Short mmCIF file of C-alpha atoms in Angstrom, two decimals:
data_model
loop_
_atom_site.label_atom_id
_atom_site.label_comp_id
_atom_site.label_asym_id
_atom_site.label_seq_id
_atom_site.Cartn_x
_atom_site.Cartn_y
_atom_site.Cartn_z
CA GLU V 1 54.64 -18.61 29.07
CA ILE V 2 51.35 -20.32 29.79
CA VAL V 3 51.09 -21.19 33.48
CA MET V 4 49.27 -24.37 34.47
CA THR V 5 47.77 -24.51 37.95
CA GLN V 6 46.56 -27.78 39.44
CA SER V 7 44.27 -28.23 42.41
CA PRO V 8 44.22 -29.54 44.98
CA ALA V 9 47.87 -30.15 45.76
CA THR V 10 46.91 -33.31 47.66
CA LEU V 11 43.73 -35.33 47.41
CA SER V 12 42.90 -37.95 50.03
CA VAL V 13 40.55 -40.59 48.68
CA SER V 14 39.42 -44.02 49.81
CA PRO V 15 39.81 -46.97 47.42
CA GLY V 16 36.70 -47.34 45.28
CA GLU V 17 35.81 -43.67 45.53
CA ARG V 18 35.85 -41.10 42.73
CA ALA V 19 38.73 -38.66 42.40
CA THR V 20 38.38 -35.36 40.56
CA LEU V 21 41.52 -33.37 39.74
CA SER V 22 41.54 -29.88 38.24
CA CYS V 23 43.94 -28.06 35.95
CA ARG V 24 43.64 -24.44 34.94
CA ALA V 25 45.58 -22.65 32.19
CA SER V 26 46.49 -18.96 32.36
CA LEU V 27 45.51 -18.63 28.68
CA SER V 28 43.34 -20.76 26.46
CA VAL V 29 45.09 -23.92 25.28
CA SER V 30 42.10 -25.17 23.28
CA SER V 31 42.08 -28.96 23.73
CA ASN V 32 45.85 -29.25 23.64
CA LEU V 33 46.16 -30.77 27.07
CA ALA V 34 47.57 -34.03 28.37
CA TRP V 35 47.48 -35.80 31.73
CA TYR V 36 50.28 -37.97 33.10
CA GLN V 37 50.55 -40.29 36.10
CA GLN V 38 53.81 -40.68 37.96
CA LYS V 39 54.62 -43.18 40.69
CA PRO V 40 57.68 -42.93 42.96
CA GLY V 41 60.89 -43.80 41.16
CA GLN V 42 59.16 -44.11 37.79
CA ALA V 43 58.90 -42.02 34.67
CA PRO V 44 55.62 -40.27 33.87
CA ARG V 45 52.99 -42.30 32.05
CA LEU V 46 50.65 -40.72 29.52
CA LEU V 47 46.99 -41.12 30.46
CA ILE V 48 45.04 -38.61 28.38
CA TYR V 49 45.77 -36.39 25.38
CA GLY V 50 43.63 -33.96 23.46
CA ALA V 51 41.96 -33.22 26.81
CA SER V 52 39.75 -36.30 26.63
CA THR V 53 41.33 -39.12 24.58
CA ARG V 54 42.66 -42.04 26.59
CA ALA V 55 46.13 -43.21 25.62
CA THR V 56 46.70 -46.80 24.58
CA GLY V 57 46.12 -49.28 27.39
CA ILE V 58 44.61 -46.78 29.83
CA PRO V 59 41.54 -48.21 31.57
CA PRO V 60 38.16 -46.50 31.09
CA ARG V 61 37.95 -45.46 34.74
CA PHE V 62 40.23 -42.58 33.71
CA SER V 63 38.47 -39.77 31.86
CA GLY V 64 39.38 -36.24 30.91
CA SER V 65 37.22 -33.26 30.08
CA GLY V 66 37.38 -29.55 29.46
CA SER V 67 38.69 -27.08 26.92
CA GLY V 68 40.06 -23.58 26.86
CA THR V 69 41.34 -22.91 30.35
CA GLU V 70 39.56 -25.40 32.60
CA PHE V 71 40.24 -29.13 32.60
CA THR V 72 39.35 -32.10 34.77
CA LEU V 73 40.75 -35.58 35.20
CA THR V 74 38.35 -38.02 36.82
CA VAL V 75 39.16 -41.45 38.16
CA SER V 76 35.77 -43.06 38.61
CA SER V 77 36.70 -45.73 41.16
CA LEU V 78 40.20 -45.54 42.59
CA GLN V 79 42.22 -48.73 42.57
CA SER V 80 45.30 -49.30 44.71
CA GLU V 81 47.56 -48.78 41.70
CA ASP V 82 46.07 -45.34 41.03
CA PHE V 83 47.58 -43.68 44.10
CA ALA V 84 50.23 -41.50 42.51
CA VAL V 85 51.01 -37.96 41.40
CA TYR V 86 49.16 -36.58 38.39
CA PHE V 87 50.42 -33.80 36.14
CA CYS V 88 48.67 -31.85 33.41
CA GLN V 89 50.61 -30.45 30.45
CA GLN V 90 49.62 -27.94 27.80
CA TYR V 91 51.12 -28.15 24.33
CA ASN V 92 49.21 -25.36 22.63
CA ASP V 93 52.05 -22.85 22.94
CA GLY V 94 55.29 -24.44 23.97
CA TRP V 95 55.08 -27.09 26.64
CA THR V 96 54.38 -26.41 30.31
CA PHE V 97 53.33 -28.68 33.15
CA GLY V 98 51.23 -28.12 36.22
CA GLN V 99 52.86 -28.61 39.60
CA GLY V 100 51.03 -31.88 40.20
CA THR V 101 48.30 -33.34 42.39
CA LYS V 102 49.18 -36.15 44.74
CA VAL V 103 46.38 -38.67 45.20
CA GLU V 104 46.87 -40.44 48.50
CA ILE V 105 45.02 -43.12 50.39
CA LYS V 106 42.54 -41.76 52.90
CA GLU D 1 58.61 -51.89 20.83
CA VAL D 2 59.52 -48.27 21.50
CA GLN D 3 62.28 -47.81 24.08
CA LEU D 4 64.36 -44.87 25.19
CA VAL D 5 67.40 -45.33 27.40
CA GLU D 6 69.14 -42.34 28.96
CA SER D 7 72.73 -42.26 30.15
CA GLY D 8 75.47 -39.79 30.98
CA GLY D 9 74.23 -38.32 34.24
CA GLY D 10 76.39 -37.92 37.30
CA LEU D 11 77.90 -35.50 39.78
CA VAL D 12 79.48 -32.37 38.35
CA GLN D 13 80.75 -29.14 39.87
CA PRO D 14 79.07 -25.82 39.17
CA GLY D 15 80.32 -24.46 35.86
CA GLY D 16 81.03 -27.95 34.56
CA SER D 17 79.64 -29.86 31.61
CA LEU D 18 77.87 -33.14 30.93
CA ARG D 19 76.50 -34.79 27.83
CA LEU D 20 73.37 -36.87 28.21
CA SER D 21 72.47 -39.55 25.70
CA CYS D 22 69.08 -40.95 24.78
CA ALA D 23 69.39 -44.19 22.82
CA ALA D 24 66.20 -44.97 20.94
CA SER D 25 64.83 -48.23 19.58
CA GLY D 26 61.57 -49.13 17.93
CA PHE D 27 61.44 -45.83 16.08
CA THR D 28 63.73 -43.58 14.07
CA VAL D 29 64.85 -40.35 15.72
CA SER D 30 65.32 -38.63 12.37
CA ASP D 31 61.58 -39.09 11.67
CA SER D 32 60.46 -38.08 15.15
CA TYR D 33 60.27 -35.37 17.76
CA VAL D 34 62.38 -36.15 20.84
CA THR D 35 62.23 -34.05 23.95
CA TRP D 36 64.05 -33.71 27.27
CA VAL D 37 62.08 -33.08 30.45
CA ARG D 38 63.61 -32.68 33.90
CA GLN D 39 62.40 -33.08 37.44
CA ALA D 40 64.23 -31.59 40.39
CA PRO D 41 64.16 -33.75 43.53
CA GLY D 42 60.66 -33.73 45.02
CA LYS D 43 59.43 -31.24 42.43
CA GLY D 44 57.32 -31.18 39.28
CA LEU D 45 58.15 -31.66 35.63
CA GLN D 46 59.84 -29.02 33.51
CA TRP D 47 60.18 -29.18 29.74
CA VAL D 48 63.81 -28.51 28.74
CA SER D 49 64.34 -28.96 25.01
CA VAL D 50 63.06 -30.65 21.87
CA ILE D 51 64.48 -31.57 18.49
CA TYR D 52 62.05 -31.79 15.60
CA ARG D 53 62.25 -34.23 12.71
CA ASP D 54 63.31 -31.32 10.48
CA GLY D 55 66.20 -30.58 12.84
CA ASN D 56 64.74 -27.47 14.41
CA THR D 57 65.51 -27.18 18.11
CA TYR D 58 63.82 -25.34 20.98
CA TYR D 59 64.79 -24.66 24.58
CA THR D 60 63.27 -23.40 27.77
CA ASP D 61 64.55 -19.93 28.61
CA SER D 62 66.63 -20.97 31.61
CA VAL D 63 68.90 -23.23 29.54
CA LYS D 64 69.20 -21.20 26.32
CA GLY D 65 72.82 -20.60 25.46
CA ARG D 66 73.99 -23.33 27.86
CA PHE D 67 72.33 -26.54 26.61
CA THR D 68 72.38 -27.94 23.09
CA ILE D 69 70.20 -30.76 21.79
CA SER D 70 71.39 -32.79 18.83
CA ARG D 71 71.04 -36.21 17.30
CA ASP D 72 73.14 -38.85 15.57
CA ASP D 73 70.94 -40.58 13.05
CA SER D 74 73.45 -43.38 12.51
CA ARG D 75 73.30 -44.24 16.20
CA ASN D 76 69.58 -43.43 16.51
CA THR D 77 70.48 -41.37 19.54
CA VAL D 78 69.62 -37.90 20.80
CA TYR D 79 72.01 -35.92 22.97
CA LEU D 80 71.76 -33.05 25.42
CA GLN D 81 75.03 -31.19 25.85
CA MET D 82 74.88 -29.24 29.09
CA ASN D 83 77.48 -26.54 29.75
CA SER D 84 77.91 -23.95 32.49
CA LEU D 85 75.90 -26.13 34.83
CA ARG D 86 74.29 -24.57 37.90
CA PRO D 87 73.03 -26.12 41.13
CA GLU D 88 69.47 -25.44 39.96
CA ASP D 89 70.05 -27.80 37.02
CA THR D 90 70.13 -30.69 39.49
CA ALA D 91 67.36 -33.05 38.42
CA MET D 92 66.38 -36.33 36.90
CA TYR D 93 66.50 -35.85 33.15
CA TYR D 94 64.04 -37.83 31.04
CA CYS D 95 63.96 -38.13 27.28
CA ALA D 96 60.65 -38.83 25.64
CA LEU D 97 59.09 -39.39 22.22
CA GLN D 98 56.88 -36.42 21.52
CA ARG D 99 54.00 -36.92 19.13
CA GLY D 100 53.99 -34.22 16.46
CA GLY D 101 55.37 -31.66 18.84
CA SER D 102 52.65 -32.22 21.40
CA TYR D 103 52.35 -34.82 24.16
CA SER D 104 54.86 -37.55 25.04
CA ASP D 105 53.70 -41.14 24.99
CA TYR D 106 56.98 -42.95 25.56
CA TRP D 107 59.51 -42.03 28.22
CA GLY D 108 62.87 -43.32 29.30
CA GLN D 109 63.64 -44.11 32.93
CA GLY D 110 65.78 -41.02 33.38
CA THR D 111 69.35 -40.14 34.29
CA LEU D 112 70.23 -38.15 37.38
CA VAL D 113 72.31 -34.99 37.15
CA THR D 114 73.66 -33.49 40.35
CA VAL D 115 75.43 -30.13 40.26
CA SER D 116 77.28 -29.53 43.49
CA SER D 117 80.69 -28.63 44.83
#
């Protein structure tokens, strides 16, 4: 099973600042990686697929990059609605999720 | 508009059974890939099972032999039959539309399963 490791576990950021979240795969997953946002009491919401393609309706302040084993999700200027937990998921070989990064208000 | 609505969760004793339902609208389950993902309280996401458009099914190791995914095309509904439930199966269970066996772009709101005596 491919293990996905996200860092940091918690990221404290002020509104308007940039947030950079990392996701590492134990084996190469090519570009078969997605990012999801989850708020308390809600289902996950797809943000990025194919490592860098924004899903429908996702604002351009969200961007994804990387391939192989190292991936990054960047939120260029955090808005109040962006404080949430973010998960990466590989779908190159089965489907596994990272443990999540919580983005909290600093 | 694509919608998925889960039901069937509840409190069950260890060793018991539950059947979860995922009623779909806005798409046809027989032409799609539908997956179940669970989330234990305060924890991360875990993929559980998927049913492909061709009927093939796949499971995470911890539920193989205990859970069965199926669908009723006439009801446009996907099911997850869960037998021999364990306390570690306690979680919110989400169904989701999986694009071509990859990522999931539509999710239901989930149904909570609690396994406890």
